[in-house]
mmCIF file of N, CA and C in Angstrom:
data_model
loop_
_atom_site.group_PDB
_atom_site.id
_atom_site.type_symbol
_atom_site.label_atom_id
_atom_site.label_comp_id
_atom_site.label_asym_id
_atom_site.label_seq_id
_atom_site.Cartn_x
_atom_site.Cartn_y
_atom_site.Cartn_z
ATOM 1 N N MET Y 90 -55.098 69.933 -138.883
ATOM 2 C CA MET Y 90 -56.518 69.804 -137.803
ATOM 3 C C MET Y 90 -55.847 70.519 -136.854
ATOM 4 N N PRO Y 91 -55.836 71.801 -136.436
ATOM 5 C CA PRO Y 91 -55.468 72.656 -134.882
ATOM 6 C C PRO Y 91 -55.282 71.988 -134.225
ATOM 7 N N ALA Y 92 -53.811 71.812 -132.864
ATOM 8 C CA ALA Y 92 -54.041 71.190 -131.581
ATOM 9 C C ALA Y 92 -54.389 71.989 -130.799
ATOM 10 N N CYS Y 93 -55.204 71.634 -129.111
ATOM 11 C CA CYS Y 93 -55.736 72.697 -128.003
ATOM 12 C C CYS Y 93 -53.603 72.960 -127.940
ATOM 13 N N PRO Y 94 -53.345 74.648 -127.525
ATOM 14 C CA PRO Y 94 -52.107 75.037 -126.976
ATOM 15 C C PRO Y 94 -51.455 74.756 -125.966
ATOM 16 N N SER Y 95 -53.033 74.247 -125.002
ATOM 17 C CA SER Y 95 -52.712 73.637 -123.610
ATOM 18 C C SER Y 95 -51.970 72.090 -123.487
ATOM 19 N N CYS Y 96 -52.447 71.131 -124.251
ATOM 20 C CA CYS Y 96 -52.403 69.773 -123.944
ATOM 21 C C CYS Y 96 -52.177 68.956 -125.149
ATOM 22 N N GLY Y 97 -52.156 69.709 -126.210
ATOM 23 C CA GLY Y 97 -51.824 69.320 -127.100
ATOM 24 C C GLY Y 97 -52.426 68.340 -128.088
ATOM 25 N N ALA Y 98 -53.971 67.825 -127.847
ATOM 26 C CA ALA Y 98 -54.885 67.485 -128.567
ATOM 27 C C ALA Y 98 -55.556 68.285 -129.761
ATOM 28 N N SER Y 99 -55.815 67.435 -130.600
ATOM 29 C CA SER Y 99 -56.074 67.944 -131.399
ATOM 30 C C SER Y 99 -57.670 68.296 -131.137
ATOM 31 N N LEU Y 100 -58.181 69.906 -131.625
ATOM 32 C CA LEU Y 100 -59.079 70.033 -131.478
ATOM 33 C C LEU Y 100 -60.086 69.961 -133.352
ATOM 34 N N ARG Y 101 -61.154 69.483 -133.210
ATOM 35 C CA ARG Y 101 -62.583 69.431 -134.088
ATOM 36 C C ARG Y 101 -63.600 71.052 -134.303
ATOM 37 N N PRO Y 102 -62.984 71.401 -135.397
ATOM 38 C CA PRO Y 102 -63.711 73.134 -135.136
ATOM 39 C C PRO Y 102 -65.024 72.733 -135.674
ATOM 40 N N GLU Y 103 -65.733 71.496 -136.025
ATOM 41 C CA GLU Y 103 -67.033 71.161 -136.779
ATOM 42 C C GLU Y 103 -67.924 70.819 -135.161
ATOM 43 N N LEU Y 104 -69.039 70.960 -135.748
ATOM 44 C CA LEU Y 104 -70.026 70.015 -134.888
ATOM 45 C C LEU Y 104 -69.826 68.726 -135.014
ATOM 46 N N PRO Y 105 -70.236 67.581 -134.056
ATOM 47 C CA PRO Y 105 -69.961 66.159 -133.686
ATOM 48 C C PRO Y 105 -71.089 66.013 -135.452
ATOM 49 N N GLN Y 106 -70.507 64.513 -135.964
ATOM 50 C CA GLN Y 106 -71.652 64.449 -136.833
ATOM 51 C C GLN Y 106 -73.068 64.470 -136.321
ATOM 52 N N PRO Y 107 -73.804 63.466 -135.641
ATOM 53 C CA PRO Y 107 -75.479 64.030 -135.071
ATOM 54 C C PRO Y 107 -75.389 65.278 -135.593
ATOM 55 N N LEU Y 108 -75.348 65.908 -134.877
ATOM 56 C CA LEU Y 108 -75.341 67.693 -134.423
ATOM 57 C C LEU Y 108 -75.434 68.392 -136.168
ATOM 58 N N ALA Y 109 -74.033 67.674 -136.639
ATOM 59 C CA ALA Y 109 -73.990 68.800 -138.283
ATOM 60 C C ALA Y 109 -75.259 68.313 -139.207
ATOM 61 N N ALA Y 110 -75.376 66.835 -139.037
ATOM 62 C CA ALA Y 110 -76.694 66.355 -139.882
ATOM 63 C C ALA Y 110 -77.721 67.174 -139.164
ATOM 64 N N ALA Y 111 -78.282 67.048 -138.454
ATOM 65 C CA ALA Y 111 -79.765 67.664 -137.403
ATOM 66 C C ALA Y 111 -79.136 69.011 -137.846
ATOM 67 N N LEU Y 112 -78.166 69.794 -138.359
ATOM 68 C CA LEU Y 112 -78.376 70.949 -138.397
ATOM 69 C C LEU Y 112 -79.049 71.390 -139.921
ATOM 70 N N LEU Y 113 -78.438 71.089 -140.637
ATOM 71 C CA LEU Y 113 -78.978 70.445 -142.315
ATOM 72 C C LEU Y 113 -80.625 70.073 -142.477
ATOM 73 N N LEU Y 114 -80.746 69.696 -141.734
ATOM 74 C CA LEU Y 114 -82.622 69.004 -141.766
ATOM 75 C C LEU Y 114 -83.140 69.850 -141.067
ATOM 76 N N THR Y 115 -82.661 70.868 -139.866
ATOM 77 C CA THR Y 115 -83.634 71.518 -139.698
ATOM 78 C C THR Y 115 -84.768 72.754 -140.760
ATOM 79 N N ARG Y 116 -84.077 72.743 -141.922
ATOM 80 C CA ARG Y 116 -85.102 72.900 -142.580
ATOM 81 C C ARG Y 116 -86.054 72.296 -143.405
ATOM 82 N N THR Y 117 -86.092 71.025 -143.442
ATOM 83 C CA THR Y 117 -87.673 70.365 -142.679
ATOM 84 C C THR Y 117 -89.124 70.524 -142.035
ATOM 85 N N LEU Y 118 -88.423 71.195 -140.343
ATOM 86 C CA LEU Y 118 -88.984 71.913 -139.972
ATOM 87 C C LEU Y 118 -90.193 72.791 -140.339
ATOM 88 N N THR Y 119 -91.805 72.473 -139.558
ATOM 89 C CA THR Y 119 -92.295 73.465 -139.987
ATOM 90 C C THR Y 119 -92.440 74.135 -139.125
ATOM 91 N N PRO Y 120 -93.188 75.469 -139.579
ATOM 92 C CA PRO Y 120 -92.491 76.557 -138.233
ATOM 93 C C PRO Y 120 -93.107 76.498 -137.525
ATOM 94 N N ARG Y 121 -94.053 75.529 -137.173
ATOM 95 C CA ARG Y 121 -95.336 75.044 -135.664
ATOM 96 C C ARG Y 121 -93.746 73.889 -134.779
ATOM 97 N N GLU Y 122 -92.936 73.238 -135.860
ATOM 98 C CA GLU Y 122 -92.142 72.296 -135.223
ATOM 99 C C GLU Y 122 -90.996 73.390 -134.785
ATOM 100 N N ARG Y 123 -90.455 73.577 -134.797
ATOM 101 C CA ARG Y 123 -89.734 75.051 -135.007
ATOM 102 C C ARG Y 123 -89.455 75.597 -133.950
ATOM 103 N N THR Y 124 -90.977 75.990 -133.853
ATOM 104 C CA THR Y 124 -91.410 76.702 -131.981
ATOM 105 C C THR Y 124 -90.729 75.820 -131.201
ATOM 106 N N VAL Y 125 -91.708 74.663 -131.693
ATOM 107 C CA VAL Y 125 -91.396 73.611 -130.492
ATOM 108 C C VAL Y 125 -90.340 73.005 -130.355
ATOM 109 N N PHE Y 126 -89.039 73.269 -131.128
ATOM 110 C CA PHE Y 126 -87.597 72.862 -131.145
ATOM 111 C C PHE Y 126 -86.850 74.039 -129.964
ATOM 112 N N ARG Y 127 -87.199 74.871 -130.373
ATOM 113 C CA ARG Y 127 -86.730 75.983 -130.021
ATOM 114 C C ARG Y 127 -87.346 76.397 -128.474
ATOM 115 N N LEU Y 128 -88.440 75.357 -128.126
ATOM 116 C CA LEU Y 128 -88.824 75.492 -126.550
ATOM 117 C C LEU Y 128 -87.731 74.289 -125.575
ATOM 118 N N LEU Y 129 -87.914 73.142 -126.759
ATOM 119 C CA LEU Y 129 -87.189 72.125 -126.103
ATOM 120 C C LEU Y 129 -85.971 72.692 -125.871
ATOM 121 N N GLY Y 130 -85.201 73.412 -126.646
ATOM 122 C CA GLY Y 130 -83.844 74.271 -126.345
ATOM 123 C C GLY Y 130 -83.615 74.950 -125.141
ATOM 124 N N LEU Y 131 -84.817 75.704 -124.746
ATOM 125 C CA LEU Y 131 -84.854 76.172 -123.475
ATOM 126 C C LEU Y 131 -85.277 75.783 -122.368
ATOM 127 N N GLY Y 132 -85.015 74.075 -122.364
ATOM 128 C CA GLY Y 132 -85.889 73.444 -121.226
ATOM 129 C C GLY Y 132 -87.102 73.173 -120.997
ATOM 130 N N TYR Y 133 -87.932 73.706 -121.983
ATOM 131 C CA TYR Y 133 -89.690 73.343 -121.781
ATOM 132 C C TYR Y 133 -89.680 72.008 -121.581
ATOM 133 N N ASP Y 134 -90.662 71.331 -120.559
ATOM 134 C CA ASP Y 134 -91.016 69.491 -120.760
ATOM 135 C C ASP Y 134 -92.436 69.767 -121.220
ATOM 136 N N ASN Y 135 -92.931 69.272 -121.815
ATOM 137 C CA ASN Y 135 -94.429 69.209 -122.784
ATOM 138 C C ASN Y 135 -95.373 69.707 -122.675
ATOM 139 N N ARG Y 136 -96.097 69.634 -120.641
ATOM 140 C CA ARG Y 136 -96.362 70.420 -120.083
ATOM 141 C C ARG Y 136 -96.398 71.461 -120.241
ATOM 142 N N SER Y 137 -94.824 72.014 -120.187
ATOM 143 C CA SER Y 137 -95.383 73.978 -120.407
ATOM 144 C C SER Y 137 -95.125 74.257 -122.006
ATOM 145 N N ILE Y 138 -94.569 73.707 -122.787
ATOM 146 C CA ILE Y 138 -95.300 73.872 -124.287
ATOM 147 C C ILE Y 138 -96.236 74.019 -124.625
ATOM 148 N N ALA Y 139 -96.969 73.129 -123.781
ATOM 149 C CA ALA Y 139 -98.033 73.145 -124.488
ATOM 150 C C ALA Y 139 -98.959 73.867 -123.674
ATOM 151 N N ARG Y 140 -98.946 74.441 -122.929
ATOM 152 C CA ARG Y 140 -98.977 75.675 -122.054
ATOM 153 C C ARG Y 140 -98.773 77.649 -123.065
ATOM 154 N N GLU Y 141 -96.972 77.244 -123.499
ATOM 155 C CA GLU Y 141 -96.828 78.311 -123.835
ATOM 156 C C GLU Y 141 -97.819 78.756 -125.240
ATOM 157 N N LEU Y 142 -97.614 77.355 -125.636
ATOM 158 C CA LEU Y 142 -98.499 77.499 -127.609
ATOM 159 C C LEU Y 142 -99.410 76.941 -127.064
ATOM 160 N N LYS Y 143 -100.855 77.031 -125.923
ATOM 161 C CA LYS Y 143 -102.030 76.609 -126.354
ATOM 162 C C LYS Y 143 -102.860 75.561 -127.129
ATOM 163 N N ILE Y 144 -101.704 74.507 -126.882
ATOM 164 C CA ILE Y 144 -102.130 73.341 -127.692
ATOM 165 C C ILE Y 144 -102.772 72.075 -126.210
ATOM 166 N N SER Y 145 -102.602 71.256 -126.686
ATOM 167 C CA SER Y 145 -102.842 69.837 -125.877
ATOM 168 C C SER Y 145 -101.073 68.839 -125.680
ATOM 169 N N GLU Y 146 -100.825 68.493 -125.140
ATOM 170 C CA GLU Y 146 -99.933 67.612 -124.483
ATOM 171 C C GLU Y 146 -99.782 66.546 -125.373
ATOM 172 N N ARG Y 147 -100.948 66.248 -125.870
ATOM 173 C CA ARG Y 147 -100.375 65.011 -126.674
ATOM 174 C C ARG Y 147 -100.064 66.117 -128.345
ATOM 175 N N THR Y 148 -100.243 66.846 -128.198
ATOM 176 C CA THR Y 148 -100.197 67.660 -129.361
ATOM 177 C C THR Y 148 -98.640 67.642 -129.946
ATOM 178 N N VAL Y 149 -98.257 68.028 -128.466
ATOM 179 C CA VAL Y 149 -96.641 68.744 -127.806
ATOM 180 C C VAL Y 149 -95.961 67.019 -128.988
ATOM 181 N N LYS Y 150 -96.099 65.881 -128.020
ATOM 182 C CA LYS Y 150 -95.583 64.683 -127.894
ATOM 183 C C LYS Y 150 -95.856 64.585 -129.727
ATOM 184 N N ARG Y 151 -96.573 64.729 -130.059
ATOM 185 C CA ARG Y 151 -96.740 64.485 -131.509
ATOM 186 C C ARG Y 151 -96.061 65.208 -132.562
ATOM 187 N N TYR Y 152 -95.679 66.786 -131.868
ATOM 188 C CA TYR Y 152 -94.671 67.306 -131.948
ATOM 189 C C TYR Y 152 -93.325 66.750 -132.266
ATOM 190 N N VAL Y 153 -92.654 66.514 -131.020
ATOM 191 C CA VAL Y 153 -91.616 66.089 -130.640
ATOM 192 C C VAL Y 153 -91.174 64.621 -131.332
ATOM 193 N N THR Y 154 -91.947 63.991 -131.489
ATOM 194 C CA THR Y 154 -91.868 63.390 -132.537
ATOM 195 C C THR Y 154 -91.072 62.660 -133.319
ATOM 196 N N ALA Y 155 -92.096 64.386 -134.360
ATOM 197 C CA ALA Y 155 -91.937 64.187 -135.661
ATOM 198 C C ALA Y 155 -90.468 64.986 -135.741
ATOM 199 N N ILE Y 156 -89.845 65.687 -134.670
ATOM 200 C CA ILE Y 156 -88.792 66.916 -134.599
ATOM 201 C C ILE Y 156 -87.780 65.487 -134.765
ATOM 202 N N LEU Y 157 -88.497 64.591 -133.562
ATOM 203 C CA LEU Y 157 -87.166 63.704 -133.406
ATOM 204 C C LEU Y 157 -86.708 62.344 -134.755
ATOM 205 N N THR Y 158 -87.798 62.168 -135.414
ATOM 206 C CA THR Y 158 -87.889 61.688 -136.953
ATOM 207 C C THR Y 158 -87.011 62.735 -137.704
ATOM 208 N N LYS Y 159 -87.549 63.531 -138.572
ATOM 209 C CA LYS Y 159 -86.578 64.630 -139.223
ATOM 210 C C LYS Y 159 -85.304 64.850 -138.539
ATOM 211 N N LEU Y 160 -85.096 64.851 -137.641
ATOM 212 C CA LEU Y 160 -83.518 65.476 -137.590
ATOM 213 C C LEU Y 160 -82.818 64.284 -137.155
ATOM 214 N N LYS Y 161 -83.147 62.772 -137.412
ATOM 215 C CA LYS Y 161 -82.975 61.957 -137.198
ATOM 216 C C LYS Y 161 -82.030 61.893 -135.749
ATOM 217 N N LEU Y 162 -82.233 62.141 -134.726
ATOM 218 C CA LEU Y 162 -82.055 62.385 -133.183
ATOM 219 C C LEU Y 162 -82.390 61.123 -132.561
ATOM 220 N N ARG Y 163 -82.232 60.587 -131.608
ATOM 221 C CA ARG Y 163 -82.424 59.429 -130.901
ATOM 222 C C ARG Y 163 -83.126 60.120 -130.050
ATOM 223 N N SER Y 164 -83.157 60.618 -128.903
ATOM 224 C CA SER Y 164 -83.601 60.995 -127.662
ATOM 225 C C SER Y 164 -84.596 62.897 -127.978
ATOM 226 N N ARG Y 165 -85.284 62.970 -126.565
ATOM 227 C CA ARG Y 165 -85.538 64.093 -126.885
ATOM 228 C C ARG Y 165 -84.416 65.282 -126.108
ATOM 229 N N LEU Y 166 -83.828 64.864 -125.359
ATOM 230 C CA LEU Y 166 -82.082 65.448 -124.892
ATOM 231 C C LEU Y 166 -81.424 66.071 -125.814
ATOM 232 N N GLN Y 167 -81.000 64.966 -126.347
ATOM 233 C CA GLN Y 167 -80.711 65.317 -128.427
ATOM 234 C C GLN Y 167 -81.203 66.640 -128.798
ATOM 235 N N ALA Y 168 -82.315 66.299 -128.838
ATOM 236 C CA ALA Y 168 -83.091 67.335 -129.493
ATOM 237 C C ALA Y 168 -83.141 68.915 -128.947
ATOM 238 N N GLY Y 169 -83.556 68.935 -128.152
ATOM 239 C CA GLY Y 169 -82.506 70.286 -126.478
ATOM 240 C C GLY Y 169 -81.804 70.295 -127.280
ATOM 241 N N LEU Y 170 -80.568 69.489 -126.695
ATOM 242 C CA LEU Y 170 -79.307 70.308 -126.722
ATOM 243 C C LEU Y 170 -79.213 70.307 -128.105
ATOM 244 N N SER Y 171 -78.870 69.859 -129.143
ATOM 245 C CA SER Y 171 -78.769 70.639 -130.946
ATOM 246 C C SER Y 171 -79.834 72.151 -130.862
ATOM 247 N N ALA Y 172 -81.212 71.860 -130.432
ATOM 248 C CA ALA Y 172 -81.558 73.750 -130.277
ATOM 249 C C ALA Y 172 -81.062 74.626 -129.338
ATOM 250 N N LEU Y 173 -79.811 74.402 -128.293
ATOM 251 C CA LEU Y 173 -79.246 75.037 -127.165
ATOM 252 C C LEU Y 173 -78.302 75.403 -128.421
ATOM 253 N N ILE Y 174 -77.840 74.239 -128.355
ATOM 254 C CA ILE Y 174 -76.211 74.483 -129.671
ATOM 255 C C ILE Y 174 -76.494 75.161 -130.725
ATOM 256 N N PHE Y 175 -77.875 75.012 -131.878
ATOM 257 C CA PHE Y 175 -77.716 75.533 -132.799
ATOM 258 C C PHE Y 175 -78.268 77.827 -132.672
ATOM 259 N N SER Y 176 -78.837 77.527 -131.108
ATOM 260 C CA SER Y 176 -78.690 78.921 -131.238
ATOM 261 C C SER Y 176 -77.934 79.533 -130.698
ATOM 262 N N TRP Y 177 -77.757 79.468 -130.298
ATOM 263 C CA TRP Y 177 -76.243 79.970 -129.523
ATOM 264 C C TRP Y 177 -74.811 79.813 -131.161
ATOM 265 N N ALA Y 178 -75.434 79.333 -131.960
ATOM 266 C CA ALA Y 178 -74.349 79.093 -132.903
ATOM 267 C C ALA Y 178 -75.105 80.241 -134.022
ATOM 268 N N THR Y 179 -75.904 81.188 -133.811
ATOM 269 C CA THR Y 179 -76.157 81.695 -134.550
ATOM 270 C C THR Y 179 -75.975 82.863 -134.666
ATOM 271 N N ALA Y 180 -75.011 83.400 -133.436
ATOM 272 C CA ALA Y 180 -74.575 84.709 -134.115
ATOM 273 C C ALA Y 180 -73.421 84.187 -134.682
ATOM 274 N N THR Y 181 -72.676 83.121 -134.928
ATOM 275 C CA THR Y 181 -71.420 83.040 -135.588
ATOM 276 C C THR Y 181 -71.081 81.891 -136.594
ATOM 277 N N ASP Y 182 -72.381 81.265 -136.899
ATOM 278 C CA ASP Y 182 -72.135 80.650 -137.726
ATOM 279 C C ASP Y 182 -73.029 80.863 -139.444
ATOM 280 N N ALA Y 183 -72.835 81.095 -140.163
ATOM 281 C CA ALA Y 183 -73.247 81.486 -141.493
ATOM 282 C C ALA Y 183 -73.822 79.876 -141.827
ATOM 283 N N SER Y 184 -73.761 79.109 -141.587
ATOM 284 C CA SER Y 184 -74.425 77.709 -142.296
ATOM 285 C C SER Y 184 -75.606 77.580 -141.884
ATOM 286 N N TRP Y 185 -76.084 78.554 -140.327
ATOM 287 C CA TRP Y 185 -77.151 78.156 -139.840
ATOM 288 C C TRP Y 185 -78.293 78.852 -140.503
ATOM 289 N N PRO Y 186 -79.155 77.727 -140.652
ATOM 290 C CA PRO Y 186 -80.532 78.404 -142.361
ATOM 291 C C PRO Y 186 -81.323 79.730 -141.763
ATOM 292 N N GLU Y 187 -80.945 81.501 -141.898
ATOM 293 C CA GLU Y 187 -81.810 81.483 -141.701
ATOM 294 C C GLU Y 187 -83.088 81.946 -142.087
ATOM 295 N N GLY Y 188 -83.014 83.110 -140.473
ATOM 296 C CA GLY Y 188 -84.031 83.319 -139.736
ATOM 297 C C GLY Y 188 -84.594 81.942 -139.313
ATOM 298 N N LEU Y 189 -84.089 81.000 -139.029
ATOM 299 C CA LEU Y 189 -85.400 79.757 -138.468
ATOM 300 C C LEU Y 189 -85.382 80.190 -137.117
ATOM 301 N N MET Y 190 -85.036 80.337 -136.217
ATOM 302 C CA MET Y 190 -85.527 80.582 -134.720
ATOM 303 C C MET Y 190 -86.049 81.846 -134.807
ATOM 304 N N ASP Y 191 -86.129 82.778 -135.663
ATOM 305 C CA ASP Y 191 -86.827 84.388 -135.470
ATOM 306 C C ASP Y 191 -88.253 84.372 -135.228
ATOM 307 N N SER Y 192 -88.840 83.079 -135.767
ATOM 308 C CA SER Y 192 -90.123 83.243 -135.894
ATOM 309 C C SER Y 192 -90.718 82.956 -134.514
ATOM 310 N N ALA Y 193 -89.816 82.209 -134.260
ATOM 311 C CA ALA Y 193 -90.750 81.292 -132.344
ATOM 312 C C ALA Y 193 -89.714 82.271 -131.178
ATOM 313 N N ARG Y 194 -89.078 84.015 -131.803
ATOM 314 C CA ARG Y 194 -88.837 84.333 -130.609
ATOM 315 C C ARG Y 194 -89.190 85.273 -129.555
ATOM 316 N N ALA Y 195 -89.148 85.018 -128.244
ATOM 317 C CA ALA Y 195 -90.613 85.245 -127.274
ATOM 318 C C ALA Y 195 -90.462 86.844 -126.750
ATOM 319 N N ALA Y 196 -90.971 87.173 -126.087
ATOM 320 C CA ALA Y 196 -90.045 89.201 -125.688
ATOM 321 C C ALA Y 196 -89.213 87.861 -124.692
ATOM 322 N N GLY Y 197 -88.595 89.597 -124.388
ATOM 323 C CA GLY Y 197 -87.692 88.874 -122.691
ATOM 324 C C GLY Y 197 -86.287 88.434 -122.849
ATOM 325 N N ASP Y 198 -86.194 87.436 -124.362
ATOM 326 C CA ASP Y 198 -84.970 86.502 -124.562
ATOM 327 C C ASP Y 198 -84.026 87.337 -124.045
ATOM 328 N N ASP Y 199 -83.731 88.541 -124.437
ATOM 329 C CA ASP Y 199 -82.795 88.939 -123.634
ATOM 330 C C ASP Y 199 -82.305 89.309 -122.842
ATOM 331 N N VAL Y 200 -83.090 88.575 -121.647
ATOM 332 C CA VAL Y 200 -82.701 89.671 -120.274
ATOM 333 C C VAL Y 200 -82.598 88.192 -119.780
ATOM 334 N N ALA Y 201 -81.162 88.587 -118.979
ATOM 335 C CA ALA Y 201 -80.010 87.536 -118.057
ATOM 336 C C ALA Y 201 -81.244 87.458 -116.893
ATOM 337 N N ALA Y 202 -81.128 86.049 -116.914
ATOM 338 C CA ALA Y 202 -81.609 85.183 -115.483
ATOM 339 C C ALA Y 202 -81.167 85.589 -114.237
ATOM 340 N N TYR Y 203 -80.558 86.283 -114.326
ATOM 341 C CA TYR Y 203 -80.287 86.715 -112.831
ATOM 342 C C TYR Y 203 -80.444 88.181 -113.003
ATOM 343 N N ASP Y 204 -81.146 88.166 -113.261
ATOM 344 C CA ASP Y 204 -81.675 89.807 -113.543
ATOM 345 C C ASP Y 204 -83.509 89.714 -113.091
ATOM 346 N N THR Y 205 -83.322 90.007 -112.138
ATOM 347 C CA THR Y 205 -85.124 90.613 -110.768
ATOM 348 C C THR Y 205 -85.049 91.402 -111.086
ATOM 349 N N GLY Y 206 -84.454 92.251 -111.839
ATOM 350 C CA GLY Y 206 -84.615 94.232 -112.135
ATOM 351 C C GLY Y 206 -84.779 95.328 -110.726
ATOM 352 N N GLY Y 207 -84.517 94.546 -109.717
ATOM 353 C CA GLY Y 207 -84.325 95.791 -108.497
ATOM 354 C C GLY Y 207 -82.947 95.807 -108.502
ATOM 355 N N ASP Y 208 -82.895 96.816 -107.593
ATOM 356 C CA ASP Y 208 -81.314 97.242 -106.990
ATOM 357 C C ASP Y 208 -80.571 95.692 -106.313
ATOM 358 N N HIS Y 209 -79.479 95.310 -106.884
ATOM 359 C CA HIS Y 209 -78.334 94.526 -106.120
ATOM 360 C C HIS Y 209 -77.515 94.974 -105.077
ATOM 361 N N ASP Y 210 -77.932 95.755 -104.127
ATOM 362 C CA ASP Y 210 -76.515 96.723 -103.082
ATOM 363 C C ASP Y 210 -75.946 95.405 -102.707
ATOM 364 N N LEU Y 211 -75.152 94.692 -102.733
ATOM 365 C CA LEU Y 211 -74.534 94.412 -101.902
ATOM 366 C C LEU Y 211 -73.213 94.664 -100.748
#
């Protein structure tokens, strides 16, 4: 196992166990659950997910419960963080299920959060 050059601590190149296990289980999610999973990773709450997908908040709660169960996660926070980490890993991790988040990609995802579209002369 490699060591950190600055402090000598051993580095763990792999994901923590719950995240690694969840990564493998993402293939069990339905397309709609994948979309909700992605929105959790973007920080959406149930009401925002419901508005985005034009479904009821109760239905969103059911999807979140199904996601937690299928991925064997304990909380919505774990699910959101997992989705966020997995979305970052797609560019560099060959073990990410191909096309998992592609169907859920929204227009404008590649626009920087700080970009308001105007001139920023300081």
